[in-house]
Amino acid sequence: MKKCKCSHCQLEFDESSMISAPDGNKFCCSGCKNVYEILRSNGLEEFYERLGKNTLSPAKESENFDDSARDIYRDFIKKDGEFSKISLVIEDIHCFACIWLVEKVLFGTNGVLEAGVNATNNKALIVWDESQVGLNEILRRLNSVGYKAHPYDAEGEEARLSAKRREFYAKLLVGIFCTMNIMWIAVAQYSGYFSGIRADVKAILNFAEFVLATPVLFYTGGAFFAGALTALKGRTPNMDLLVATGASLAYIYSVYAMFSRSGEVYFDSVAMIITFVFIGKFLEILSKKRAADSIDGLNHMLLGDVSVLKDGEILQINPQAVSIKDKIVLRAGQRALIDGFIVRGEASFDASSISGESAPVWLGVGDEVKSGLICLDGRVIYEASANFENSFLSKIVALLQNASLKKPRIEQLANKISSKFSLGIICVALVTFTFWYIKGGFENALILAISVIVIACPCALALATPVGTLVALGVGLKKAVIFKEAAMIETLANCDTVVFDKTGTLSTGKLCVSKFIKFSDIDTNVIFSLAGASKHPVSVGVAKFLAGNGAKALELSDVKEIAAKGVSAKFKGKILAAGSKNFMRELGVDISHSKSDKTSYYVAFEGVLAAKFELSDELKNDAKSCVKELKAMGLKTYMLTGDNQNVAKEVTDALGITDFKASCLPDEKARFIKNLQQNGAKIVMVGDGINDTLALSLAQIAVCMGSGADASLAKSDVVLLDDSLKSLLNAVKIARFTLGKIKQNLAFSLCYNLLTVPLATMGYVMPLFAALSMSFSSIAVVLNSLTIRAKFKENDE
């Protein structure tokens, strides 16, 4: 039967089932023909150029998607401001050409605002405008070009990974069992080699080894063949190709030697190559799983229902169905999944999972409950202040899920070297085979070529960076530090300058009264009542100070708050006013005898200055030690603030910062950052306010406090969950230590290959020892990466 190649999927099929087109193209099915015509009509023929020699699965007939798709996928759709977003797993992606096509189709859909496909897990994140396009239309367009999509489900994904691990363990057990038995047989073989063995006994032992080595090669080693096939299709030689090639050549030669009864068999080497490399892969996966456990643990925190109080009944509902203002009941042992403020009750909470703080926190009415907190005792009812998507824990999980997608530059370089290195090793193996074939015959030449292929496996080089960065992400989370992208670890390690915003970063951001002066016998209860009538931070600071000194509220009349100026009222018919010096001047109050460079709050009674408060923004306890340690690490420090020169000078003198700029507006902060960069500085900008957003976006690394404004969080590269400057130090230390370990891994991998490959080409290494050596090199890289965790665990003790 004559074979044809499908013009779409590139697979061969019988000519009798061919579906032809007027332009001469041939298709294996109507699905492929439809997809081909859709791509042509939309100007996407470039897909076939990108596809190259890769093949696809035959396209299925398009499904119909109606409005019910929105209801079916409802639990997986999240709100992103005015828009909707969803994470989908795209089926039947075979190569980068498929990813290119999927993204082209998505971006070509009117109303789709963002779309990106992760090549490692085929997961697509799509943001779209519901007013312009429905989810059913997006799914229909994907399906029309041969790709089916289903929602990414964390629980389902965990079940899938669990099944995959069980299969992995089964393959490992088969490999170990068969290899151990082959080794026992090999002992008899080697004994007979020296003392003599009958030919028929030798043939039986050879056949027994053949029976045991076959499942090891094709079942345990199946993943290597799949990876090798993918590498060949993508023209990117990798570790799998080298292992599969080496083991297959040894197996084929051994089968030939067994049936022809000529020469020695190497089934033991085949089994050991596959098993030892598989054990190395097992340890690699185990280490990655351990490194990712702390990150994955956050996903599990989001699971479960929320107890919502409605019409006197407590209902268990999905957290995504909770609305702002809903009343949530939290009992002892339960974790908060939604942000809010307590309206009834009080309890102690465990915040260790989100901030690293081990001491319980006592919260009562009016206090904020952040998602992730665990109620230790008591019972509280709190009012939701955000929906599930915008709550603290959900935002942190979203950041971490995308953290490892963008690879560091050093990892991209290592992957390029690894790919070219594999091709070079195959060439070296061919040269080795040719040389030894001319010199000593086919069998010896083949064995030495196999040794070269196996010993030079580039997996240590490929593992050098990703394992290190994955461990660092997990360690960072335990230290209350989130790197939003793995690439930021390398960038932070290379920075040489730290620029601080003052308020909320070096200081607490809360104004405290440092000096109180009375110019008359005005009742402090009256001042307390007046200050309490305003929500301005200065008024709040004054009211808090007076309340701490026993002041009580009195009834005022005609209370008026004047934005950005102050507050006025009447008490027993007398006129009161309090606020800034500009407000006093407007009212004609003489304050010339009480001028101050500090933030001041003036109180006037019947047009005469009656009292004055001086306030200061209290510095954080760890600010001075943080600046000192950053300097000891060789980093330059600067401070930017909107405060006046005298206040800024007082702060920098207290902290040991010599360079600062006062009275900074947002655009001036940005210009300051640009000027430093023009002089070659690599900048870490630390801020938490909306006015820091522009400067944060310009810095190489933007660090934001976890309690910062949403705009700043969006621009940040590193988030400090506990708002502590100690966490900033930890972030820098983790980044620098991790980059050092990555460089060690790369140096070790290159030195290992420079040493072992020449030994193998000269005939000093047999396949068995090559497999052992290669496995140990991979394990060494993994263990070295795990010292990142050990280093910072040790610092905790």
PDB file of C-alpha atoms in Angstrom, residues 210-391:
ATOM      1  CA  PHE A 210      19.428 -10.685  27.997  1.00  0.00           C
ATOM      2  CA  VAL A 211      16.019 -11.473  29.572  1.00  0.00           C
ATOM      3  CA  LEU A 212      16.785  -9.304  32.620  1.00  0.00           C
ATOM      4  CA  ALA A 213      18.404  -6.389  30.714  1.00  0.00           C
ATOM      5  CA  THR A 214      15.536  -6.016  28.199  1.00  0.00           C
ATOM      6  CA  PRO A 215      12.895  -4.653  30.650  1.00  0.00           C
ATOM      7  CA  VAL A 216      15.552  -2.384  32.185  1.00  0.00           C
ATOM      8  CA  LEU A 217      16.362  -0.852  28.804  1.00  0.00           C
ATOM      9  CA  PHE A 218      12.831  -0.524  27.432  1.00  0.00           C
ATOM     10  CA  TYR A 219      10.712  -0.067  30.600  1.00  0.00           C
ATOM     11  CA  THR A 220      12.997   1.644  33.101  1.00  0.00           C
ATOM     12  CA  GLY A 221      14.828   3.471  30.313  1.00  0.00           C
ATOM     13  CA  GLY A 222      11.694   4.314  28.338  1.00  0.00           C
ATOM     14  CA  ALA A 223      11.818   7.933  29.470  1.00  0.00           C
ATOM     15  CA  PHE A 224      15.330   8.290  28.028  1.00  0.00           C
ATOM     16  CA  PHE A 225      14.136   7.105  24.611  1.00  0.00           C
ATOM     17  CA  ALA A 226      11.162   9.490  24.693  1.00  0.00           C
ATOM     18  CA  GLY A 227      13.475  12.353  25.616  1.00  0.00           C
ATOM     19  CA  ALA A 228      15.960  11.330  22.918  1.00  0.00           C
ATOM     20  CA  LEU A 229      13.207  11.295  20.281  1.00  0.00           C
ATOM     21  CA  THR A 230      12.072  14.779  21.352  1.00  0.00           C
ATOM     22  CA  ALA A 231      15.689  15.986  21.207  1.00  0.00           C
ATOM     23  CA  LEU A 232      16.103  14.630  17.677  1.00  0.00           C
ATOM     24  CA  LYS A 233      12.861  16.230  16.519  1.00  0.00           C
ATOM     25  CA  GLY A 234      13.841  19.553  18.027  1.00  0.00           C
ATOM     26  CA  ARG A 235      17.461  19.176  16.856  1.00  0.00           C
ATOM     27  CA  THR A 236      18.657  19.835  20.423  1.00  0.00           C
ATOM     28  CA  PRO A 237      20.863  16.932  21.624  1.00  0.00           C
ATOM     29  CA  ASN A 238      20.584  16.336  25.367  1.00  0.00           C
ATOM     30  CA  MET A 239      21.384  13.908  28.176  1.00  0.00           C
ATOM     31  CA  ASP A 240      18.587  11.511  27.168  1.00  0.00           C
ATOM     32  CA  LEU A 241      20.006  11.187  23.659  1.00  0.00           C
ATOM     33  CA  LEU A 242      23.474  10.288  24.969  1.00  0.00           C
ATOM     34  CA  VAL A 243      22.165   7.723  27.487  1.00  0.00           C
ATOM     35  CA  ALA A 244      19.750   6.141  24.996  1.00  0.00           C
ATOM     36  CA  THR A 245      22.437   6.003  22.281  1.00  0.00           C
ATOM     37  CA  GLY A 246      25.098   4.481  24.567  1.00  0.00           C
ATOM     38  CA  ALA A 247      22.811   1.864  26.120  1.00  0.00           C
ATOM     39  CA  SER A 248      21.185   0.930  22.774  1.00  0.00           C
ATOM     40  CA  LEU A 249      24.540   0.403  21.016  1.00  0.00           C
ATOM     41  CA  ALA A 250      25.752  -1.840  23.855  1.00  0.00           C
ATOM     42  CA  TYR A 251      22.451  -3.773  23.823  1.00  0.00           C
ATOM     43  CA  ILE A 252      22.372  -4.265  20.033  1.00  0.00           C
ATOM     44  CA  TYR A 253      25.979  -5.446  19.962  1.00  0.00           C
ATOM     45  CA  SER A 254      25.359  -7.809  22.908  1.00  0.00           C
ATOM     46  CA  VAL A 255      22.292  -9.363  21.213  1.00  0.00           C
ATOM     47  CA  TYR A 256      24.385  -9.926  18.101  1.00  0.00           C
ATOM     48  CA  ALA A 257      27.244 -11.445  20.145  1.00  0.00           C
ATOM     49  CA  MET A 258      24.814 -13.696  22.071  1.00  0.00           C
ATOM     50  CA  PHE A 259      23.120 -15.224  19.014  1.00  0.00           C
ATOM     51  CA  SER A 260      26.292 -15.477  16.929  1.00  0.00           C
ATOM     52  CA  ARG A 261      28.287 -16.721  19.951  1.00  0.00           C
ATOM     53  CA  SER A 262      31.137 -14.406  19.004  1.00  0.00           C
ATOM     54  CA  GLY A 263      32.723 -12.005  21.483  1.00  0.00           C
ATOM     55  CA  GLU A 264      31.546 -10.895  24.916  1.00  0.00           C
ATOM     56  CA  VAL A 265      28.119  -9.545  25.857  1.00  0.00           C
ATOM     57  CA  TYR A 266      27.625  -6.307  27.805  1.00  0.00           C
ATOM     58  CA  PHE A 267      24.086  -6.702  29.122  1.00  0.00           C
ATOM     59  CA  ASP A 268      25.373  -5.935  32.617  1.00  0.00           C
ATOM     60  CA  SER A 269      26.701  -2.581  31.377  1.00  0.00           C
ATOM     61  CA  VAL A 270      23.374  -1.830  29.639  1.00  0.00           C
ATOM     62  CA  ALA A 271      21.395  -2.470  32.831  1.00  0.00           C
ATOM     63  CA  MET A 272      23.818  -0.582  35.032  1.00  0.00           C
ATOM     64  CA  ILE A 273      23.997   2.440  32.702  1.00  0.00           C
ATOM     65  CA  ILE A 274      20.202   2.773  32.698  1.00  0.00           C
ATOM     66  CA  THR A 275      19.747   1.985  36.408  1.00  0.00           C
ATOM     67  CA  PHE A 276      22.510   4.234  37.710  1.00  0.00           C
ATOM     68  CA  VAL A 277      21.401   7.153  35.557  1.00  0.00           C
ATOM     69  CA  PHE A 278      17.789   6.511  36.598  1.00  0.00           C
ATOM     70  CA  ILE A 279      18.810   6.515  40.279  1.00  0.00           C
ATOM     71  CA  GLY A 280      20.567   9.838  39.640  1.00  0.00           C
ATOM     72  CA  LYS A 281      17.364  11.145  38.057  1.00  0.00           C
ATOM     73  CA  PHE A 282      15.390   9.845  41.033  1.00  0.00           C
ATOM     74  CA  LEU A 283      17.627  11.730  43.487  1.00  0.00           C
ATOM     75  CA  GLU A 284      17.362  14.827  41.298  1.00  0.00           C
ATOM     76  CA  ILE A 285      13.536  14.669  41.318  1.00  0.00           C
ATOM     77  CA  LEU A 286      13.540  13.973  45.062  1.00  0.00           C
ATOM     78  CA  SER A 287      15.707  17.025  45.716  1.00  0.00           C
ATOM     79  CA  LYS A 288      13.534  19.201  43.475  1.00  0.00           C
ATOM     80  CA  LYS A 289      10.430  17.982  45.279  1.00  0.00           C
ATOM     81  CA  ARG A 290      11.963  18.767  48.667  1.00  0.00           C
ATOM     82  CA  ALA A 291      13.060  22.171  47.430  1.00  0.00           C
ATOM     83  CA  ALA A 292       9.559  22.912  46.126  1.00  0.00           C
ATOM     84  CA  ASP A 293       7.644  21.500  49.129  1.00  0.00           C
ATOM     85  CA  SER A 294       7.504  24.827  50.956  1.00  0.00           C
ATOM     86  CA  ILE A 295       6.181  26.530  47.812  1.00  0.00           C
ATOM     87  CA  ASP A 296       3.657  23.800  47.010  1.00  0.00           C
ATOM     88  CA  GLY A 297       2.498  23.914  50.636  1.00  0.00           C
ATOM     89  CA  LEU A 298       0.993  27.350  50.003  1.00  0.00           C
ATOM     90  CA  ASN A 299      -1.263  25.876  47.313  1.00  0.00           C
ATOM     91  CA  HIS A 300      -2.701  23.480  49.894  1.00  0.00           C
ATOM     92  CA  MET A 301      -3.357  26.394  52.266  1.00  0.00           C
ATOM     93  CA  LEU A 302      -5.854  27.759  49.729  1.00  0.00           C
ATOM     94  CA  LEU A 303      -7.933  24.571  49.745  1.00  0.00           C
ATOM     95  CA  GLY A 304     -11.066  24.256  51.873  1.00  0.00           C
ATOM     96  CA  ASP A 305     -14.322  26.077  52.472  1.00  0.00           C
ATOM     97  CA  VAL A 306     -15.078  29.283  54.355  1.00  0.00           C
ATOM     98  CA  SER A 307     -17.685  29.572  57.162  1.00  0.00           C
ATOM     99  CA  VAL A 308     -19.897  32.532  56.221  1.00  0.00           C
ATOM    100  CA  LEU A 309     -22.597  33.905  58.560  1.00  0.00           C
ATOM    101  CA  LYS A 310     -25.803  34.646  56.627  1.00  0.00           C
ATOM    102  CA  ASP A 311     -29.246  35.274  58.134  1.00  0.00           C
ATOM    103  CA  GLY A 312     -28.179  33.748  61.440  1.00  0.00           C
ATOM    104  CA  GLU A 313     -26.883  30.549  59.779  1.00  0.00           C
ATOM    105  CA  ILE A 314     -23.289  29.482  59.209  1.00  0.00           C
ATOM    106  CA  LEU A 315     -22.832  28.239  55.629  1.00  0.00           C
ATOM    107  CA  GLN A 316     -19.780  26.429  54.224  1.00  0.00           C
ATOM    108  CA  ILE A 317     -19.007  27.982  50.848  1.00  0.00           C
ATOM    109  CA  ASN A 318     -16.173  28.039  48.315  1.00  0.00           C
ATOM    110  CA  PRO A 319     -13.756  30.906  49.139  1.00  0.00           C
ATOM    111  CA  GLN A 320     -14.063  32.189  45.566  1.00  0.00           C
ATOM    112  CA  ALA A 321     -17.773  32.823  46.196  1.00  0.00           C
ATOM    113  CA  VAL A 322     -17.109  35.117  49.196  1.00  0.00           C
ATOM    114  CA  SER A 323     -17.967  38.782  48.624  1.00  0.00           C
ATOM    115  CA  ILE A 324     -16.628  41.918  50.296  1.00  0.00           C
ATOM    116  CA  LYS A 325     -18.598  42.719  53.512  1.00  0.00           C
ATOM    117  CA  ASP A 326     -19.503  39.044  54.078  1.00  0.00           C
ATOM    118  CA  LYS A 327     -19.199  38.001  57.746  1.00  0.00           C
ATOM    119  CA  ILE A 328     -16.766  35.087  58.189  1.00  0.00           C
ATOM    120  CA  VAL A 329     -16.592  32.875  61.270  1.00  0.00           C
ATOM    121  CA  LEU A 330     -13.138  31.623  62.255  1.00  0.00           C
ATOM    122  CA  ARG A 331     -12.716  29.007  64.979  1.00  0.00           C
ATOM    123  CA  ALA A 332      -9.667  27.555  66.729  1.00  0.00           C
ATOM    124  CA  GLY A 333      -7.521  25.499  64.315  1.00  0.00           C
ATOM    125  CA  GLN A 334      -8.939  27.121  61.156  1.00  0.00           C
ATOM    126  CA  ARG A 335      -6.940  29.132  58.640  1.00  0.00           C
ATOM    127  CA  ALA A 336      -8.193  32.451  57.270  1.00  0.00           C
ATOM    128  CA  LEU A 337      -8.518  32.295  53.457  1.00  0.00           C
ATOM    129  CA  ILE A 338      -9.918  35.832  53.004  1.00  0.00           C
ATOM    130  CA  ASP A 339      -8.593  39.197  54.253  1.00  0.00           C
ATOM    131  CA  GLY A 340     -10.792  41.218  56.600  1.00  0.00           C
ATOM    132  CA  PHE A 341     -11.275  43.089  59.898  1.00  0.00           C
ATOM    133  CA  ILE A 342     -12.570  41.587  63.152  1.00  0.00           C
ATOM    134  CA  VAL A 343     -16.037  42.805  64.164  1.00  0.00           C
ATOM    135  CA  ARG A 344     -16.650  40.432  67.094  1.00  0.00           C
ATOM    136  CA  GLY A 345     -14.476  38.366  69.412  1.00  0.00           C
ATOM    137  CA  GLU A 346     -10.727  38.066  69.945  1.00  0.00           C
ATOM    138  CA  ALA A 347      -8.161  35.286  69.546  1.00  0.00           C
ATOM    139  CA  SER A 348      -4.455  34.524  69.197  1.00  0.00           C
ATOM    140  CA  PHE A 349      -3.172  33.736  65.717  1.00  0.00           C
ATOM    141  CA  ASP A 350      -0.200  31.870  64.259  1.00  0.00           C
ATOM    142  CA  ALA A 351       1.419  33.977  61.502  1.00  0.00           C
ATOM    143  CA  SER A 352       4.514  31.777  61.008  1.00  0.00           C
ATOM    144  CA  SER A 353       3.429  30.401  57.637  1.00  0.00           C
ATOM    145  CA  ILE A 354       3.300  33.852  56.020  1.00  0.00           C
ATOM    146  CA  SER A 355       5.746  36.024  57.962  1.00  0.00           C
ATOM    147  CA  GLY A 356       8.072  33.576  59.713  1.00  0.00           C
ATOM    148  CA  GLU A 357       7.113  35.117  63.089  1.00  0.00           C
ATOM    149  CA  SER A 358       6.954  32.267  65.616  1.00  0.00           C
ATOM    150  CA  ALA A 359       5.290  34.173  68.489  1.00  0.00           C
ATOM    151  CA  PRO A 360       1.458  34.133  68.442  1.00  0.00           C
ATOM    152  CA  VAL A 361      -0.292  37.436  67.607  1.00  0.00           C
ATOM    153  CA  TRP A 362      -3.323  38.570  69.657  1.00  0.00           C
ATOM    154  CA  LEU A 363      -6.056  40.223  67.575  1.00  0.00           C
ATOM    155  CA  GLY A 364      -9.348  41.794  68.610  1.00  0.00           C
ATOM    156  CA  VAL A 365     -12.152  44.001  67.271  1.00  0.00           C
ATOM    157  CA  GLY A 366     -10.889  46.382  64.570  1.00  0.00           C
ATOM    158  CA  ASP A 367      -7.685  44.443  63.920  1.00  0.00           C
ATOM    159  CA  GLU A 368      -6.883  43.137  60.435  1.00  0.00           C
ATOM    160  CA  VAL A 369      -6.952  39.409  59.691  1.00  0.00           C
ATOM    161  CA  LYS A 370      -4.676  38.509  56.785  1.00  0.00           C
ATOM    162  CA  SER A 371      -5.367  35.337  54.822  1.00  0.00           C
ATOM    163  CA  GLY A 372      -2.914  32.642  55.890  1.00  0.00           C
ATOM    164  CA  LEU A 373      -3.239  33.323  59.633  1.00  0.00           C
ATOM    165  CA  ILE A 374      -4.293  30.328  61.766  1.00  0.00           C
ATOM    166  CA  CYS A 375      -6.657  30.875  64.708  1.00  0.00           C
ATOM    167  CA  LEU A 376      -5.035  29.177  67.728  1.00  0.00           C
ATOM    168  CA  ASP A 377      -7.770  29.713  70.312  1.00  0.00           C
ATOM    169  CA  GLY A 378     -10.986  31.628  70.701  1.00  0.00           C
ATOM    170  CA  ARG A 379     -13.547  32.444  68.027  1.00  0.00           C
ATOM    171  CA  VAL A 380     -13.851  35.578  65.899  1.00  0.00           C
ATOM    172  CA  ILE A 381     -16.228  36.948  63.329  1.00  0.00           C
ATOM    173  CA  TYR A 382     -14.624  39.206  60.781  1.00  0.00           C
ATOM    174  CA  GLU A 383     -15.837  41.178  57.769  1.00  0.00           C
ATOM    175  CA  ALA A 384     -14.237  40.412  54.397  1.00  0.00           C
ATOM    176  CA  SER A 385     -12.302  43.415  53.035  1.00  0.00           C
ATOM    177  CA  ALA A 386     -11.247  41.710  49.792  1.00  0.00           C
ATOM    178  CA  ASN A 387     -12.385  38.846  47.601  1.00  0.00           C
ATOM    179  CA  PHE A 388     -10.455  35.570  47.374  1.00  0.00           C
ATOM    180  CA  GLU A 389      -8.452  36.617  44.326  1.00  0.00           C
ATOM    181  CA  ASN A 390      -7.210  39.856  45.922  1.00  0.00           C
ATOM    182  CA  SER A 391      -6.521  38.495  49.397  1.00  0.00           C
TER     183      SER A 391
END
